[in-house]
Short mmCIF file of C-alpha atoms in Angstrom, two decimals:
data_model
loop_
_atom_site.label_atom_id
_atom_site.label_comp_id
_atom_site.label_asym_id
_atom_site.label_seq_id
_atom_site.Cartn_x
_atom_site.Cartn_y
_atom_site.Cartn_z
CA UNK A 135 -28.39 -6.01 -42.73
CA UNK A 136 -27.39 -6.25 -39.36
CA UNK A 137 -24.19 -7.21 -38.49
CA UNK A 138 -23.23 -9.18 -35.20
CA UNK A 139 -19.75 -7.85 -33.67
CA UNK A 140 -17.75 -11.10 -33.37
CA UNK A 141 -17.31 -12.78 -29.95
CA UNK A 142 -13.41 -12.13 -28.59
CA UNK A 143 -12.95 -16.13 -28.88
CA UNK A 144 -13.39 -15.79 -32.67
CA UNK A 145 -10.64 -13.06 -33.43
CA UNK A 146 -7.64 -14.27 -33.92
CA UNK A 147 -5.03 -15.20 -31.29
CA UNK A 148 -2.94 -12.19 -31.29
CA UNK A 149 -5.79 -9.72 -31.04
CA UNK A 150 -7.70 -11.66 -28.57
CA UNK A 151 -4.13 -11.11 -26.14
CA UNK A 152 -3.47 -7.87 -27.40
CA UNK A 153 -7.00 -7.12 -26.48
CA UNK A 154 -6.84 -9.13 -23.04
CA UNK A 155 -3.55 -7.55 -21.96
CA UNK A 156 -4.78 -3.58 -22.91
CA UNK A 157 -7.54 -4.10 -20.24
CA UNK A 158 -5.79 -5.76 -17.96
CA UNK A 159 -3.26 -1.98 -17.42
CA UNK A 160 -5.01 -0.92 -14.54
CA UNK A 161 -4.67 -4.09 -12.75
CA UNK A 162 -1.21 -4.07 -11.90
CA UNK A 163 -1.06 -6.86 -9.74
CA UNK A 164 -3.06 -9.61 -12.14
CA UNK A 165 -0.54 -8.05 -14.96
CA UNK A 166 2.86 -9.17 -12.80
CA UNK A 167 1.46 -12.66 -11.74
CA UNK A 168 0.42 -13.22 -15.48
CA UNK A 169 3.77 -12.46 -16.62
CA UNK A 170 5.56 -14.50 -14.01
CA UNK A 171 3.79 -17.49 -14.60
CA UNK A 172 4.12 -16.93 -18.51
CA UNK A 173 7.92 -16.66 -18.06
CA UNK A 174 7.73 -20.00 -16.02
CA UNK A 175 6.15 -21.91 -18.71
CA UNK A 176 8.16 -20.51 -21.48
CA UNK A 177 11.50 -21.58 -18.82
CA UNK A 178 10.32 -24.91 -18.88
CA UNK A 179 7.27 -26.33 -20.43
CA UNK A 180 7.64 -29.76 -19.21
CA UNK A 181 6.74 -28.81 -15.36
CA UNK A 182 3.21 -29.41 -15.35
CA UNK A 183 2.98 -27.39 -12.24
CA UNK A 184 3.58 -24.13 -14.02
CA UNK A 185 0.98 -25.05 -16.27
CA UNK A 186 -1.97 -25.45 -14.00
CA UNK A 187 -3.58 -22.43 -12.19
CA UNK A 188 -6.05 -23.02 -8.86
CA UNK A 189 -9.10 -20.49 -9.36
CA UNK A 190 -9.53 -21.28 -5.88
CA UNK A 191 -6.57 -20.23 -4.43
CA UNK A 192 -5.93 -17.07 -2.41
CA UNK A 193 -3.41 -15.95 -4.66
CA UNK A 194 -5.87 -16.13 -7.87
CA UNK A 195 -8.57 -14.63 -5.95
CA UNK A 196 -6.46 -11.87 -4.73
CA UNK A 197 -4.22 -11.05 -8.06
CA UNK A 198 -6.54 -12.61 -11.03
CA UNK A 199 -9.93 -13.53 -10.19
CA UNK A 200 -11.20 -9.42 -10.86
CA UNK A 201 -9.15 -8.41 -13.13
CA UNK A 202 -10.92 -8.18 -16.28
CA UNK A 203 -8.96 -9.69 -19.02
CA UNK A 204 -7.33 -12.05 -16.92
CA UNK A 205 -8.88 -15.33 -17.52
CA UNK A 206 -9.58 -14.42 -21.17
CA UNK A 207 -5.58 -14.49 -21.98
CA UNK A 208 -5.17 -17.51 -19.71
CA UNK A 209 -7.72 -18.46 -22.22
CA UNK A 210 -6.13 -17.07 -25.21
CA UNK A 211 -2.33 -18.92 -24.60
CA UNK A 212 -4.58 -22.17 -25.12
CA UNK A 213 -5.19 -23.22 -21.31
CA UNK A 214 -8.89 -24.48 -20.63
CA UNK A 215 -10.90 -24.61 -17.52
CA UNK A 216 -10.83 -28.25 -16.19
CA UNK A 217 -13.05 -28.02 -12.98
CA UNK A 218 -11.62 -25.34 -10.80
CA UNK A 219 -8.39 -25.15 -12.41
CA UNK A 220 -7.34 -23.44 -15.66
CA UNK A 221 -4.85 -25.87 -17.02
CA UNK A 222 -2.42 -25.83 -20.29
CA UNK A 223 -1.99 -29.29 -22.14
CA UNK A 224 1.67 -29.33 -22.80
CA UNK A 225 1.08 -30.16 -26.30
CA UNK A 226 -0.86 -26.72 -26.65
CA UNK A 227 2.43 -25.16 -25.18
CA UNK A 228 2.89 -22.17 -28.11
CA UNK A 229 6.13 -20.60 -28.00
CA UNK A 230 4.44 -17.79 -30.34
CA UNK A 231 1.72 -16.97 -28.11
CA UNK A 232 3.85 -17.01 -24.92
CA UNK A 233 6.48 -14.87 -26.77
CA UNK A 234 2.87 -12.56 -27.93
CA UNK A 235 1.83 -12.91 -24.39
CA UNK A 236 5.04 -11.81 -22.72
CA UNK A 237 5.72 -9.27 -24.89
CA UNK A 238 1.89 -7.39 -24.57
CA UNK A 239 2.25 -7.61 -20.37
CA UNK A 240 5.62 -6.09 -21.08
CA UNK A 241 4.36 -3.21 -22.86
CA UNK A 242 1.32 -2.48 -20.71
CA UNK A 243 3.78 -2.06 -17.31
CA UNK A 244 4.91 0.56 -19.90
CA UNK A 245 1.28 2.38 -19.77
CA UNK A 246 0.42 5.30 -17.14
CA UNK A 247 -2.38 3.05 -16.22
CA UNK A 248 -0.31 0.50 -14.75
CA UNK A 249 2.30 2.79 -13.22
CA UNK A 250 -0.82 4.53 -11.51
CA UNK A 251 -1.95 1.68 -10.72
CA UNK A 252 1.69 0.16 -9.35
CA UNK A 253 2.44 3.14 -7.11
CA UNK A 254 -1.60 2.23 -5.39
CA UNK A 255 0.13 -1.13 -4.26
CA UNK A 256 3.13 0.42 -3.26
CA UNK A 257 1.00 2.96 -0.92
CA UNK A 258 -1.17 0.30 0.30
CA UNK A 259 2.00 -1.72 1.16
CA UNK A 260 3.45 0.80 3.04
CA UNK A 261 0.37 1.93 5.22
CA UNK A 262 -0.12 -1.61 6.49
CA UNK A 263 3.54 -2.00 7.00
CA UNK A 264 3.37 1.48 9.40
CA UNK A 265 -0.20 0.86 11.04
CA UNK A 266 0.58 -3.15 12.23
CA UNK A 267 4.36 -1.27 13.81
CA UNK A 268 3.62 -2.12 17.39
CA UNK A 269 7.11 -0.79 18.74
CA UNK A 270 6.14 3.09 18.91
CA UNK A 271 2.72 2.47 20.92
CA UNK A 272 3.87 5.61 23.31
CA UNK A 273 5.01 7.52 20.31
CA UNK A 274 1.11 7.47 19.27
CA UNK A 275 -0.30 7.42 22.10
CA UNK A 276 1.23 11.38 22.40
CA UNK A 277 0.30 11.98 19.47
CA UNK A 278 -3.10 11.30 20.68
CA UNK A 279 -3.74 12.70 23.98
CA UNK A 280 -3.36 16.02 22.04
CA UNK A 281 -6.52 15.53 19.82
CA UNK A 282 -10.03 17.18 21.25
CA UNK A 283 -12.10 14.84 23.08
CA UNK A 284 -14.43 13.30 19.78
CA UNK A 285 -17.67 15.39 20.19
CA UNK A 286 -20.54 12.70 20.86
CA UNK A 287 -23.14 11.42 18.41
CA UNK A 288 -24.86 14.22 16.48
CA UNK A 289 -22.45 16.92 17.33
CA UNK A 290 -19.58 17.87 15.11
CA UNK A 291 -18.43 16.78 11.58
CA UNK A 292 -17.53 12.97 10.61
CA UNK A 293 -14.31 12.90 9.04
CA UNK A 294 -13.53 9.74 7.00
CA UNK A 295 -9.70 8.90 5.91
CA UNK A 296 -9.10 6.44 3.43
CA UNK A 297 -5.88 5.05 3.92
CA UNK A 298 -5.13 2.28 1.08
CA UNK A 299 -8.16 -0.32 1.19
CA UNK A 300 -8.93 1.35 4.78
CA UNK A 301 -10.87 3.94 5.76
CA UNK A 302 -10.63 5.36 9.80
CA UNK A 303 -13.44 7.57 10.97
CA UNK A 304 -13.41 10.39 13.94
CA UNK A 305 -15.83 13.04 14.87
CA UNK A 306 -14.48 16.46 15.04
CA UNK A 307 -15.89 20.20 16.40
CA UNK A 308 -15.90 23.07 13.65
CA UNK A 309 -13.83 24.98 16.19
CA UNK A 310 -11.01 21.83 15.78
CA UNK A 311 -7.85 22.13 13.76
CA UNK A 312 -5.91 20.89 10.77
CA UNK A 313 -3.27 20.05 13.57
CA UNK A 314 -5.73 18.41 15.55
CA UNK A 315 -6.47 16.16 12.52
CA UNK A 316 -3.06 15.00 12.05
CA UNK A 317 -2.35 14.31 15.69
CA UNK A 318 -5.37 11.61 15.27
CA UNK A 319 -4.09 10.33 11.86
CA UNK A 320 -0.01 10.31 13.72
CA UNK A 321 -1.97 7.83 16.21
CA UNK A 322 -2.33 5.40 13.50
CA UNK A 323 1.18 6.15 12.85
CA UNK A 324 3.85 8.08 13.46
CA UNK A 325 5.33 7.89 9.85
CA UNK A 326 2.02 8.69 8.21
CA UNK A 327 2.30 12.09 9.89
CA UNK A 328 5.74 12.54 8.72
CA UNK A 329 4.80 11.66 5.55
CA UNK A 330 2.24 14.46 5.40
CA UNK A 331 4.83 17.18 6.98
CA UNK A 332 7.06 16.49 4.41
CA UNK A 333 4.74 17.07 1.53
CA UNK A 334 5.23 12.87 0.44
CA UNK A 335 1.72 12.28 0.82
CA UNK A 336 -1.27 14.90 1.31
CA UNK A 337 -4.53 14.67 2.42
CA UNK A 338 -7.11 15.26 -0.56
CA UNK A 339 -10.56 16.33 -0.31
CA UNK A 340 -12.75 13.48 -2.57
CA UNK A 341 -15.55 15.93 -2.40
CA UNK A 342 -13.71 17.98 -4.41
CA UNK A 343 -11.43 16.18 -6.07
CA UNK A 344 -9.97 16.25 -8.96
#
């Protein structure tokens, strides 16, 4: 009397991309690419380049390729892996399931999820944008010369910062400061410090959080 939970391929169409499209809310960068190149082919389904996608390209590997859900609603709107490509037969073109498809990334950049998860690229953006700023290198370099000396190996406290997708490291005394700390993060920086001054950002503890 068992019964076997159906495989997402043999739902139908709507629920596989309804399905597809919920898991895809945290991945707000796979969700905007999706819905770009869905709006291309629904623009003009003749232009065969909108409807092939290179699994090998930077751009998949960087937006798509780990987002779960992605390739399963490339999957669902009909296109079908052809080598290293996912392409879309223009006689499969479905103006239903690109409206369905559309209309489901539309309402997950509605979800908290996504919103979270579009402010994360936003930050990372922005601390990549400040830390490759090469015109303030005496700016920083002030900032620095009035941090501690870093104690050597086996003395003090490793601090780790993760900043975006990076993560800086520095040794510190126990008899160092919170100002100390964001002298050596204004290094990296200038605006990241004023960030934190103003209250824009803070520093959270991930040993303690939430």
């Amino acid at each position: 009397n068992v019964k076997i939970i159906p495989k997402l391929q043999d739902k139908s169409k709507e629920e596989q991309i309804l399905r597809c499209t919920n898991r895809l809310k945290p991945h707000a960068q796979a969700v905007d690419t999706l819905h770009r190149a869905l709006v291309a082919v629904q623009g003009d389904p003749d232009a065969s380049k909108y409807r092939s996608v290179d699994m090998k390209s930077a751009g998949y590997q960087r937006s798509l390729a780990s987002a779960s859900g992605a390739q399963d609603l490339l999957k669902a709107m009909s296109f079908r892996v052809v080598g290293t490509r996912l392409m879309l037969d223009r006689a499969r073109v479905d103006p239903a399931l690109l409206y369905l498809g559309i209309s489901g990334l539309e309402q997950v950049r509605l979800s908290p999820e996504y919103q979270e998860a579009k402010k994360k690229v936003s930050f990372v953006k922005e601390v990549q944008q400040i830390r490759v700023n090469v015109g303030e290198k005496s700016a920083r370099a002030a900032l620095t010369a009035h941090c501690p000396e870093e104690p050597s190996q086996g003395r003090g406290a490793l601090m780790q910062i993760v900043m975006g997708e990076e993560t800086i490291r520095r040794r510190f005394d126990g008899d160092d400061t919170l100002e100390d700390v964001l002298n050596w993060l204004g290094g990296h920086g200038t605006l990241i410090l004023e960030r934190l001054l103003s209250r824009e950002w803070c520093l959270v503890d991930m040993n303690r959080f939430p």
